[in-house]
Coordinates of C-alpha atoms in Angstrom, one line a residue:
Chain A
M238 CA -99.8 -20.6 33.5
P239 CA -103.4 -21.6 34.1
F240 CA -104.3 -25.2 33.4
N241 CA -106.5 -25.8 30.5
G242 CA -108.1 -29.2 30.4
K243 CA -108.3 -30.6 26.9
S244 CA -111.1 -33.0 26.0
G245 CA -110.0 -36.3 24.5
K246 CA -113.0 -36.5 22.2
F247 CA -112.3 -37.2 18.5
N248 CA -113.7 -35.6 15.3
A249 CA -114.5 -39.0 14.0
S250 CA -117.2 -41.2 15.7
I251 CA -118.4 -44.8 15.7
N252 CA -121.5 -45.3 13.4
T253 CA -124.8 -45.5 15.2
V254 CA -126.7 -48.7 14.3
E255 CA -130.3 -49.3 15.2
I256 CA -131.5 -52.8 15.7
G257 CA -135.2 -53.8 16.2
C258 CA -138.3 -51.8 15.7
G259 CA -140.7 -49.7 17.7
E260 CA -140.3 -48.5 21.2
K261 CA -137.8 -51.2 22.2
A262 CA -135.4 -50.7 19.3
I263 CA -131.8 -50.2 20.5
K264 CA -129.1 -48.0 19.2
I265 CA -125.4 -49.1 19.5
G266 CA -122.3 -47.0 18.8
G267 CA -122.3 -43.3 18.1
E268 CA -119.6 -42.4 20.5
N269 CA -116.6 -40.1 19.7
V270 CA -114.5 -41.1 22.7
Y271 CA -112.8 -44.3 23.9
P272 CA -114.9 -46.8 25.9
F273 CA -116.5 -45.3 29.0
Y274 CA -114.5 -42.0 28.6
T275 CA -117.6 -40.1 29.5
F276 CA -115.3 -37.4 31.0
D277 CA -114.2 -36.5 27.5
A278 CA -117.7 -36.4 25.9
P279 CA -121.1 -37.9 26.7
I280 CA -121.7 -41.4 25.5
E281 CA -125.2 -41.2 24.1
N282 CA -125.8 -44.9 23.6
A283 CA -124.6 -47.0 26.6
P284 CA -123.4 -50.5 25.7
K285 CA -126.3 -53.0 25.3
I286 CA -126.7 -56.6 26.7
G287 CA -128.3 -59.5 24.8
V288 CA -129.5 -62.8 26.2
M289 CA -128.6 -65.9 24.3
I290 CA -131.1 -68.7 23.8
S291 CA -130.6 -71.8 21.8
D292 CA -132.8 -73.8 19.4
L293 CA -131.6 -76.8 21.4
G294 CA -133.6 -75.7 24.3
L295 CA -132.4 -75.7 27.9
E296 CA -131.1 -79.2 28.4
N297 CA -127.4 -78.3 28.4
E298 CA -127.8 -75.1 30.4
P299 CA -126.5 -74.6 34.0
A300 CA -128.9 -75.0 36.9
G301 CA -129.3 -71.2 37.4
V302 CA -130.3 -70.7 33.7
K303 CA -132.7 -73.6 33.8
A304 CA -134.3 -72.3 37.0
Y305 CA -134.8 -68.9 35.4
Y306 CA -136.7 -70.4 32.5
E307 CA -138.7 -72.8 34.7
G308 CA -142.2 -73.4 33.4
C309 CA -141.4 -72.3 29.9
S310 CA -142.6 -75.0 27.5
S311 CA -142.0 -73.5 24.1
F312 CA -139.4 -71.4 22.3
A313 CA -141.9 -68.5 22.3
E314 CA -142.1 -68.6 26.1
I315 CA -138.3 -69.0 26.5
A316 CA -137.8 -66.0 24.2
Q317 CA -140.3 -63.9 26.1
K318 CA -138.7 -64.8 29.4
A319 CA -135.2 -63.9 28.0
A320 CA -136.6 -60.6 26.8
A321 CA -137.9 -59.9 30.3
M322 CA -134.6 -60.7 32.0
P323 CA -133.6 -57.8 34.3
G324 CA -130.9 -55.8 32.5
A325 CA -131.5 -57.3 29.1
D326 CA -131.9 -55.1 26.0
F327 CA -132.2 -57.7 23.3
V328 CA -132.5 -61.5 22.6
C329 CA -130.0 -63.6 20.6
L330 CA -131.3 -66.8 19.1
K331 CA -128.5 -69.3 18.4
L332 CA -129.4 -71.8 15.7
E333 CA -126.8 -74.3 16.9
G334 CA -128.9 -77.3 16.0
A335 CA -128.2 -76.6 12.4
D336 CA -124.5 -77.6 12.8
P337 CA -123.8 -80.6 10.4
N338 CA -121.4 -81.9 13.0
G339 CA -124.2 -81.8 15.6
E340 CA -127.9 -82.3 15.3
N341 CA -127.8 -81.3 11.6
K342 CA -131.3 -79.9 11.7
S343 CA -132.7 -78.7 8.4
T344 CA -132.9 -75.0 7.6
E345 CA -136.7 -75.4 7.5
E346 CA -136.8 -76.8 11.1
C347 CA -134.6 -73.9 12.3
M348 CA -136.8 -71.4 10.5
T349 CA -139.9 -72.7 12.4
V350 CA -138.1 -71.9 15.6
L351 CA -137.0 -68.5 14.3
K352 CA -140.5 -67.6 13.3
E353 CA -141.9 -68.6 16.6
V354 CA -139.3 -66.4 18.4
V355 CA -139.8 -63.5 16.0
D356 CA -143.5 -63.5 16.6
A357 CA -143.2 -63.9 20.3
I358 CA -141.0 -60.9 21.3
D359 CA -141.0 -57.1 20.7
V360 CA -137.4 -56.5 21.8
P361 CA -134.6 -56.5 19.1
L362 CA -133.4 -59.9 17.9
V363 CA -130.0 -61.1 16.9
V364 CA -129.9 -64.3 14.8
Y365 CA -126.8 -66.3 15.5
G366 CA -125.7 -69.1 13.1
C367 CA -124.3 -72.5 13.8
K368 CA -120.6 -71.5 13.0
N369 CA -120.4 -73.8 10.0
V370 CA -119.7 -71.4 7.1
T371 CA -121.4 -73.5 4.5
K372 CA -124.5 -74.2 6.5
D373 CA -124.6 -70.6 7.8
A374 CA -124.6 -69.3 4.2
E375 CA -127.9 -71.1 3.6
L376 CA -129.3 -70.7 7.1
L377 CA -128.7 -67.0 7.7
T378 CA -129.7 -66.0 4.1
K379 CA -133.1 -67.7 4.8
A380 CA -133.2 -66.2 8.3
A381 CA -132.9 -62.7 6.8
E382 CA -136.0 -63.4 4.8
V383 CA -138.0 -65.0 7.5
A384 CA -137.4 -62.1 9.9
Q385 CA -138.4 -59.5 7.3
G386 CA -139.6 -56.2 8.7
K387 CA -138.0 -56.8 12.1
N388 CA -134.7 -55.1 11.5
V389 CA -132.7 -58.0 13.1
L390 CA -128.9 -58.4 13.2
I391 CA -127.7 -61.4 11.3
L392 CA -124.5 -62.9 13.0
A393 CA -122.6 -63.3 11.0
A394 CA -121.1 -63.0 7.5
K395 CA -117.5 -64.2 7.4
E396 CA -114.8 -64.0 4.7
E397 CA -116.0 -67.3 3.3
N398 CA -119.7 -66.6 3.0
Y399 CA -120.1 -62.8 3.2
K400 CA -121.5 -62.5 -0.4
G401 CA -124.7 -64.4 0.1
I402 CA -125.4 -63.4 3.7
G403 CA -124.4 -59.8 3.1
A404 CA -126.6 -59.5 0.0
A405 CA -129.6 -61.2 1.7
A406 CA -129.4 -59.4 5.0
G407 CA -128.0 -56.0 3.9
L408 CA -129.5 -55.5 0.5
A409 CA -132.6 -57.8 -0.2
Y410 CA -134.2 -57.9 3.3
N411 CA -133.0 -54.7 4.9
Q412 CA -131.6 -56.3 8.0
K413 CA -128.3 -55.5 9.8
V414 CA -125.3 -57.4 8.8
G415 CA -122.8 -58.8 11.3
A416 CA -119.2 -59.0 10.0
E417 CA -117.2 -61.6 11.8
S418 CA -113.5 -62.1 11.8
A419 CA -111.3 -64.1 14.2
V420 CA -109.2 -61.6 16.2
D421 CA -107.4 -60.3 13.2
I422 CA -107.6 -56.5 12.8
N423 CA -106.5 -56.5 9.1
L424 CA -109.2 -59.1 8.2
A425 CA -111.8 -57.2 10.2
K426 CA -111.1 -54.1 8.1
Q427 CA -110.9 -56.2 4.9
L428 CA -114.3 -57.8 5.5
N429 CA -115.9 -54.4 6.1
V430 CA -114.4 -53.2 2.8
L431 CA -115.7 -56.3 0.9
I432 CA -119.2 -55.9 2.5
S433 CA -119.3 -52.2 1.6
Q434 CA -118.2 -53.1 -2.0
L435 CA -121.3 -55.3 -2.2
G436 CA -123.3 -52.1 -1.7
V437 CA -124.2 -52.5 2.0
A438 CA -124.3 -49.2 3.7
P439 CA -121.8 -48.9 6.6
A440 CA -124.6 -47.8 8.9
N441 CA -126.1 -51.3 8.5
V442 CA -123.0 -53.2 9.6
V443 CA -121.9 -54.4 13.0
M444 CA -118.6 -56.1 13.7
N445 CA -117.9 -59.2 15.7
V446 CA -114.1 -59.0 15.8
G447 CA -113.9 -62.3 17.7
T448 CA -113.3 -63.0 21.3
A449 CA -111.9 -65.5 23.7
A450 CA -112.6 -66.0 27.4
V451 CA -110.4 -64.1 29.8
G452 CA -107.2 -66.1 30.3
Y453 CA -107.4 -67.8 26.9
G454 CA -105.3 -65.6 24.6
F455 CA -107.4 -62.6 25.7
E456 CA -104.5 -60.2 25.2
Y457 CA -105.0 -60.6 21.5
V458 CA -108.7 -59.7 21.8
V459 CA -107.9 -56.6 23.8
S460 CA -105.2 -55.4 21.5
T461 CA -107.5 -56.0 18.4
M462 CA -110.4 -54.1 19.9
D463 CA -108.1 -51.3 21.1
R464 CA -106.6 -50.9 17.7
V465 CA -109.9 -51.0 15.9
K466 CA -111.2 -48.2 18.1
A467 CA -107.9 -46.2 17.8
A468 CA -108.0 -46.5 14.0
A469 CA -111.7 -45.7 13.8
L470 CA -111.4 -42.6 16.0
S471 CA -107.9 -41.2 15.9
Q472 CA -107.3 -42.0 12.2
G473 CA -110.9 -41.6 11.2
D474 CA -110.9 -44.9 9.4
A475 CA -114.4 -45.2 7.9
Q476 CA -113.9 -48.9 7.3
L477 CA -113.5 -49.6 11.1
Q478 CA -116.2 -47.2 12.4
M479 CA -118.8 -50.0 12.7
P480 CA -119.9 -50.7 16.3
I481 CA -118.7 -54.0 17.9
I482 CA -120.9 -56.8 19.3
T483 CA -119.3 -59.6 21.2
P484 CA -120.9 -63.0 21.9
V485 CA -119.4 -63.8 25.3
A486 CA -121.6 -66.7 26.6
D487 CA -120.3 -69.5 24.4
E488 CA -116.6 -68.7 25.1
A489 CA -117.0 -68.2 28.8
W490 CA -119.1 -71.3 29.4
S491 CA -116.9 -73.6 27.5
T492 CA -113.7 -73.0 29.5
K493 CA -112.4 -75.6 31.8
E494 CA -113.2 -73.3 34.7
A495 CA -116.9 -73.5 33.8
I496 CA -117.0 -77.1 32.8
A497 CA -115.0 -78.9 35.4
S498 CA -117.3 -80.4 38.0
E499 CA -117.0 -79.8 41.7
E500 CA -116.1 -83.5 42.3
D501 CA -113.1 -83.2 40.0
M502 CA -112.0 -79.8 41.2
P503 CA -113.2 -79.4 44.8
E504 CA -110.6 -76.6 45.5
W505 CA -112.2 -74.5 42.7
G506 CA -115.5 -74.2 44.5
D507 CA -119.0 -73.9 43.1
Q508 CA -119.1 -74.8 39.4
E509 CA -121.8 -72.4 38.3
A510 CA -120.3 -69.5 40.2
R511 CA -117.1 -70.1 38.2
G512 CA -119.0 -70.0 35.0
I513 CA -120.6 -66.7 36.0
G514 CA -117.2 -65.4 37.0
M515 CA -115.8 -66.2 33.6
E516 CA -118.8 -64.7 31.8
V517 CA -118.8 -61.5 33.9
S518 CA -115.1 -60.9 33.7
T519 CA -114.9 -61.5 30.0
A520 CA -117.9 -59.2 29.3
A521 CA -116.6 -56.4 31.5
S522 CA -113.2 -56.7 29.7
V523 CA -114.5 -56.6 26.2
L524 CA -116.8 -53.7 27.1
A525 CA -113.7 -51.8 28.5
S526 CA -111.9 -52.6 25.3
G527 CA -114.6 -51.2 23.0
S528 CA -117.5 -53.6 22.5
N529 CA -120.8 -51.8 22.1
A530 CA -122.8 -54.8 22.9
V531 CA -122.3 -58.2 24.6
I532 CA -124.3 -61.4 24.5
L533 CA -124.6 -63.4 27.7
K534 CA -126.8 -66.1 29.1
H535 CA -126.8 -66.3 32.9
P536 CA -129.3 -64.0 34.7
T537 CA -126.7 -63.2 37.3
S538 CA -124.2 -62.2 34.7
V539 CA -126.7 -60.0 32.9
A540 CA -127.7 -58.2 36.1
T541 CA -124.0 -57.7 37.1
I542 CA -123.0 -56.3 33.7
S543 CA -126.1 -54.1 33.5
A544 CA -125.2 -52.6 36.9
L545 CA -121.6 -52.0 35.8
I546 CA -122.8 -50.2 32.7
K547 CA -125.3 -48.1 34.6
E548 CA -122.5 -47.0 37.0
L549 CA -120.1 -46.0 34.2
V550 CA -122.3 -44.3 31.6
Chain B
M270 CA -100.3 -40.2 12.8
A271 CA -103.1 -39.0 10.5
K272 CA -103.2 -40.1 6.9
F273 CA -101.4 -38.1 4.2
V274 CA -103.6 -35.4 2.9
V275 CA -103.9 -35.2 -0.8
I276 CA -104.9 -31.8 -2.2
G277 CA -106.1 -32.2 -5.8
E278 CA -104.5 -29.6 -8.0
R279 CA -106.6 -29.9 -11.2
L280 CA -109.0 -27.1 -10.7
S281 CA -106.6 -24.4 -11.8
T282 CA -106.9 -21.5 -14.2
T283 CA -103.6 -22.6 -15.7
A284 CA -105.6 -25.3 -17.5
P285 CA -107.4 -23.5 -20.3
S286 CA -110.6 -25.5 -20.1
V287 CA -110.9 -24.7 -16.3
N288 CA -110.1 -21.0 -16.9
K289 CA -112.8 -20.9 -19.5
A290 CA -115.3 -22.6 -17.3
F291 CA -114.5 -20.2 -14.4
T292 CA -114.8 -17.2 -16.7
S293 CA -118.1 -18.3 -18.1
R294 CA -119.4 -19.8 -14.9
D295 CA -119.9 -23.1 -16.7
P296 CA -120.4 -25.8 -13.9
E297 CA -120.0 -28.9 -16.0
P298 CA -116.2 -29.0 -16.6
I299 CA -115.5 -28.0 -13.0
I300 CA -117.8 -30.7 -11.6
Q301 CA -116.3 -33.3 -13.9
R302 CA -112.7 -32.5 -12.9
A303 CA -113.7 -32.4 -9.2
K304 CA -115.4 -35.8 -9.4
Q305 CA -112.4 -37.4 -11.1
Q306 CA -110.1 -36.2 -8.4
L307 CA -112.4 -37.2 -5.5
D308 CA -113.0 -40.6 -7.0
A309 CA -109.2 -41.1 -7.2
G310 CA -108.8 -40.3 -3.5
A311 CA -108.2 -36.6 -3.1
T312 CA -109.2 -35.3 0.4
Y313 CA -109.1 -31.5 -0.4
L314 CA -109.6 -29.8 -3.7
D315 CA -107.5 -26.8 -4.6
V316 CA -109.6 -24.0 -6.2
N317 CA -107.1 -21.8 -8.1
I318 CA -109.0 -18.9 -9.7
G319 CA -105.8 -17.1 -10.6
P320 CA -105.3 -13.4 -9.8
A321 CA -109.0 -12.8 -10.4
E322 CA -108.6 -9.0 -10.1
N323 CA -112.1 -8.1 -11.4
D324 CA -114.6 -10.5 -10.1
G325 CA -112.6 -12.6 -7.5
P326 CA -115.0 -12.5 -4.6
D327 CA -118.0 -13.4 -6.8
L328 CA -116.1 -16.1 -8.6
M329 CA -114.8 -17.8 -5.5
K330 CA -118.2 -17.8 -3.9
W331 CA -119.6 -19.4 -7.0
A332 CA -116.9 -22.0 -7.0
V333 CA -117.1 -22.9 -3.3
Q334 CA -120.9 -23.2 -3.4
L335 CA -120.9 -25.2 -6.6
L336 CA -118.4 -27.7 -5.3
Q337 CA -119.7 -28.0 -1.8
S338 CA -123.3 -28.5 -2.8
E339 CA -122.3 -31.0 -5.5
F340 CA -119.9 -33.0 -3.3
D341 CA -121.2 -33.2 0.2
N342 CA -119.3 -30.2 1.6
V343 CA -115.9 -31.3 0.2
P344 CA -113.1 -29.4 2.0
L345 CA -111.4 -26.9 -0.2
A346 CA -108.1 -24.9 -0.5
L347 CA -108.9 -21.4 -1.7
D348 CA -106.0 -20.4 -4.0
T349 CA -105.7 -16.9 -5.3
A350 CA -103.7 -13.7 -4.8
N351 CA -107.0 -11.9 -4.3
K352 CA -107.5 -11.6 -0.5
A353 CA -111.0 -10.4 -0.8
A354 CA -111.8 -13.4 -2.9
I355 CA -110.5 -15.8 -0.2
E356 CA -112.6 -14.0 2.4
A357 CA -115.7 -14.2 0.2
G358 CA -115.1 -17.9 -0.3
I359 CA -114.8 -18.5 3.4
S360 CA -118.0 -16.5 4.1
V361 CA -120.0 -19.2 2.2
Y362 CA -117.8 -22.2 3.1
N363 CA -119.3 -25.1 5.1
R364 CA -116.8 -26.7 7.5
A365 CA -118.6 -30.0 8.1
K366 CA -115.8 -32.0 6.4
G367 CA -112.8 -29.8 7.3
K368 CA -111.6 -26.2 7.7
P369 CA -110.9 -24.2 4.6
I370 CA -107.2 -23.8 3.5
V371 CA -105.9 -20.4 2.6
N372 CA -103.4 -20.9 -0.2
S373 CA -101.0 -19.2 0.4
A374 CA -98.9 -17.0 2.7
D375 CA -95.2 -16.3 2.7
A376 CA -92.8 -14.6 5.0
A377 CA -92.7 -11.4 3.0
G378 CA -95.4 -9.7 0.9
R379 CA -98.0 -12.3 1.6
I380 CA -97.6 -12.6 5.4
E381 CA -101.0 -11.1 6.0
Y382 CA -102.6 -14.2 4.6
I383 CA -101.7 -15.7 7.9
D384 CA -103.7 -13.0 9.7
L385 CA -106.6 -13.7 7.4
A386 CA -106.5 -17.5 8.2
A387 CA -106.3 -16.7 11.9
A388 CA -109.2 -14.4 11.7
N389 CA -111.3 -17.0 9.9
D390 CA -110.2 -20.1 11.8
A391 CA -108.7 -21.5 8.6
I392 CA -105.6 -23.6 7.8
V393 CA -102.9 -21.7 5.9
I394 CA -100.2 -22.9 3.5
A395 CA -97.1 -21.0 4.6
L396 CA -94.4 -20.9 1.9
C397 CA -90.9 -20.9 3.4
N398 CA -89.6 -18.0 1.4
G399 CA -89.4 -14.3 1.5
E400 CA -88.4 -12.3 -1.6
G401 CA -87.2 -14.9 -4.1
I402 CA -86.2 -18.5 -3.4
A403 CA -84.4 -19.1 -0.1
K404 CA -80.7 -19.9 -0.6
D405 CA -80.4 -22.6 2.1
N406 CA -82.3 -24.3 4.9
D407 CA -81.2 -21.7 7.5
E408 CA -83.1 -19.1 5.5
R409 CA -86.1 -21.4 5.0
M410 CA -86.3 -22.2 8.7
M411 CA -86.0 -18.6 9.6
Y412 CA -89.1 -17.9 7.4
C413 CA -90.8 -20.9 9.0
Q414 CA -90.2 -19.5 12.5
T415 CA -91.4 -16.0 11.5
M416 CA -94.6 -17.3 10.1
L417 CA -95.2 -19.7 13.0
E418 CA -94.8 -16.8 15.5
R419 CA -97.1 -14.6 13.4
G420 CA -99.8 -17.3 13.4
M421 CA -99.5 -18.0 17.1
E422 CA -99.6 -14.3 17.9
H423 CA -102.9 -14.3 16.2
G424 CA -104.2 -17.2 18.2
M425 CA -103.7 -20.0 15.6
D426 CA -103.0 -23.6 16.6
P427 CA -99.5 -24.5 15.2
S428 CA -101.1 -27.5 13.4
D429 CA -103.1 -25.1 11.2
L430 CA -100.0 -23.7 9.6
W431 CA -98.9 -26.1 6.8
F432 CA -95.4 -25.2 5.8
D433 CA -94.4 -25.5 2.2
P434 CA -90.6 -26.0 1.7
L435 CA -91.1 -25.2 -2.0
F436 CA -90.2 -28.1 -4.2
L437 CA -87.6 -27.2 -6.8
V438 CA -87.3 -28.5 -10.4
I439 CA -84.8 -31.3 -10.8
K440 CA -83.9 -30.1 -14.3
G441 CA -81.9 -27.1 -13.2
M442 CA -81.7 -27.5 -9.5
Q443 CA -80.8 -31.2 -9.0
D444 CA -78.2 -30.3 -6.4
K445 CA -80.8 -28.7 -4.1
Q446 CA -83.2 -31.7 -3.9
M447 CA -81.8 -33.2 -0.7
Q448 CA -81.9 -29.8 0.9
I449 CA -85.6 -29.7 0.4
L450 CA -86.0 -33.1 1.9
E451 CA -83.9 -32.1 4.9
C452 CA -86.1 -29.0 5.3
I453 CA -89.2 -31.3 5.5
K454 CA -87.4 -33.3 8.1
M455 CA -86.7 -30.2 10.2
I456 CA -90.4 -29.1 9.9
S457 CA -91.5 -32.6 10.9
D458 CA -89.1 -32.6 13.9
M459 CA -90.8 -29.5 15.2
E460 CA -94.1 -31.6 14.9
L461 CA -95.5 -29.2 12.3
N462 CA -97.5 -30.0 9.2
S463 CA -96.1 -29.6 5.7
T464 CA -97.4 -29.6 2.2
G465 CA -96.3 -28.3 -1.3
G466 CA -96.6 -28.5 -5.0
L467 CA -94.6 -31.7 -5.2
S468 CA -94.8 -32.3 -8.9
N469 CA -92.8 -29.2 -9.5
N470 CA -89.8 -31.5 -9.1
S471 CA -90.5 -33.2 -12.4
N472 CA -91.3 -30.1 -14.4
G473 CA -90.0 -30.3 -17.9
M474 CA -89.5 -34.0 -17.9
P475 CA -91.1 -36.3 -20.5
K476 CA -94.7 -37.2 -19.7
H477 CA -94.1 -40.8 -19.0
I478 CA -91.2 -40.0 -16.6
R479 CA -93.1 -37.6 -14.4
P480 CA -95.3 -40.1 -12.4
I481 CA -92.2 -42.2 -11.7
M482 CA -90.2 -39.2 -10.4
D483 CA -93.1 -37.8 -8.5
S484 CA -93.7 -41.2 -6.8
A485 CA -90.1 -41.4 -5.8
M486 CA -90.2 -37.9 -4.5
V487 CA -93.3 -38.4 -2.5
A488 CA -92.0 -41.6 -0.9
M489 CA -88.7 -39.9 0.1
A490 CA -90.6 -36.8 1.4
M491 CA -93.1 -38.9 3.4
M492 CA -90.1 -40.7 4.9
C493 CA -88.9 -37.2 6.0
G494 CA -92.3 -36.4 7.5
L495 CA -94.2 -34.6 4.7
T496 CA -97.9 -34.6 5.8
S497 CA -99.7 -33.4 2.7
A498 CA -99.1 -32.5 -1.0
I499 CA -100.8 -30.6 -3.7
V500 CA -100.8 -33.1 -6.5
N501 CA -102.7 -34.6 -9.4
P502 CA -104.7 -37.4 -7.7
N503 CA -105.4 -38.9 -11.2
D504 CA -101.8 -40.0 -11.3
L505 CA -102.4 -43.6 -10.4
R506 CA -98.8 -44.5 -9.7
L507 CA -98.4 -41.5 -7.4
M508 CA -101.6 -42.4 -5.5
E509 CA -100.6 -46.0 -5.1
T510 CA -97.3 -44.9 -3.7
I511 CA -98.9 -42.5 -1.2
K512 CA -101.4 -45.2 -0.1
S513 CA -98.5 -47.7 0.3
C514 CA -96.4 -45.2 2.3
D515 CA -99.3 -44.5 4.6
I516 CA -99.5 -48.2 5.3
I517 CA -95.7 -48.5 6.0
K518 CA -95.9 -45.4 8.2
N519 CA -98.8 -46.9 10.1
N520 CA -101.0 -43.9 9.2
N521 CA -103.6 -46.3 8.0
L522 CA -104.5 -49.8 9.0
Y523 CA -103.6 -52.4 6.3
A524 CA -106.3 -54.4 4.6
D525 CA -105.9 -56.4 1.3
S526 CA -108.0 -53.9 -0.5
Y527 CA -106.2 -50.8 0.8
L528 CA -105.5 -49.5 -2.8
E529 CA -109.2 -49.5 -3.5
I530 CA -110.3 -47.4 -0.6

């Protein structure tokens, strides 16, 4: 009998979500095959890479990151430099200074930085909160308003604060809503249901299903992403067909491999190279598991992952 | 596994109001019933226009176009003994949301409905009987085999034949119920799809009993591998049971709001 190759493409597909405006707007999702299965069907929108910058500036960054931004004296310049990083598709502004357990900056202060960044760049922007659910409820609701007309992605609405953030970003100001859960597939779906019950169109939602750095319970991340994509594609589950974005930088650069100094761990070699290693391997792994976008910070990581994606898609 | 497919049964000429609406081409009652069923979670809608000997093709075209334009190309089961009407319905059918279902073929006088489905790349409901009700599962499975071969000879994918074991009424044929469930198991073991008019089991029972009996039947049948049923989706207890069984069978990923979606 002759061999008949059968395509593994699905009837269902991941939603296509557009972030940003104008020529540099990006589209993520849209595929009807598993990650990088371009032999089954073409993947129209290759995974995208964002560069994370912080409202706390560059002080705590590794030397290679500081060197890249050398000469930048304002948030506007840092954002422009991030947008110009080779391999980058978008910028992610992290408002970590708002954290009540850290600098505890006021929402107004943070909005000044956001406005500066919004006005400085023409690439798509992701606004990332401070991870405190109460503060984020106020901060990200305001951010959706301040970035009006820019079609930004607000990261993120969680189970505890999805109503305010979802309504502001998804309904009032027409931005994209990030739905964040912590490596829990049932909660990922539930949050999408709740956000859609608010009236937010599924095409305006992007999931952050949570991550960890490789080696830190990463099996759970892989299994969550695998099962999300399997349910979305093979079972046609409309409540899981939102594309996935994964902020990698924070996780990778806070591992002991990235933090331990060379004096303490001489046998581990160059500290910055270790951090890049953690960032690159985590990013490559979440992309292989189904992430449609990753957020990184080191120029070497961005270049490496960009080359990987170009080779595979 | 895919989710259980609910085919809504409420657009049928056996209901006097629907019959009247079909005859007079009155869209309102049809749209209203269709909407109720879709809101309740039906995937397919069965469109039973009866024998429709006079104006079958015209009526089926009208119904298909009415429903698909009103409800975003909702997939439909075309249910009539009038072959020309089914063909006419398929000729105007939009497949964006799923293939049309031909309802139905059997292993005797209506076997040509399989050929019709094959020629039109449709799904067909294949009743496991010949002349009269099969006496046992040997006979049912013989019919199943005959129809499967017929479909495959005509180039059909086996998954497009949905075998109907014929649910029997409990009041009268109580001793045959386990046989039907075993038949579903045999069909499922062959990795074939199945469906049927499940609520026939509770025919003649008091109104308040029927949802309970139907729910028990659908749970047991899904355990045996039933992949679809032609039912009343506005029976809340039945739909909650189906959704819960889909969760237990891992056909659908659990979320706290699973009953609402």
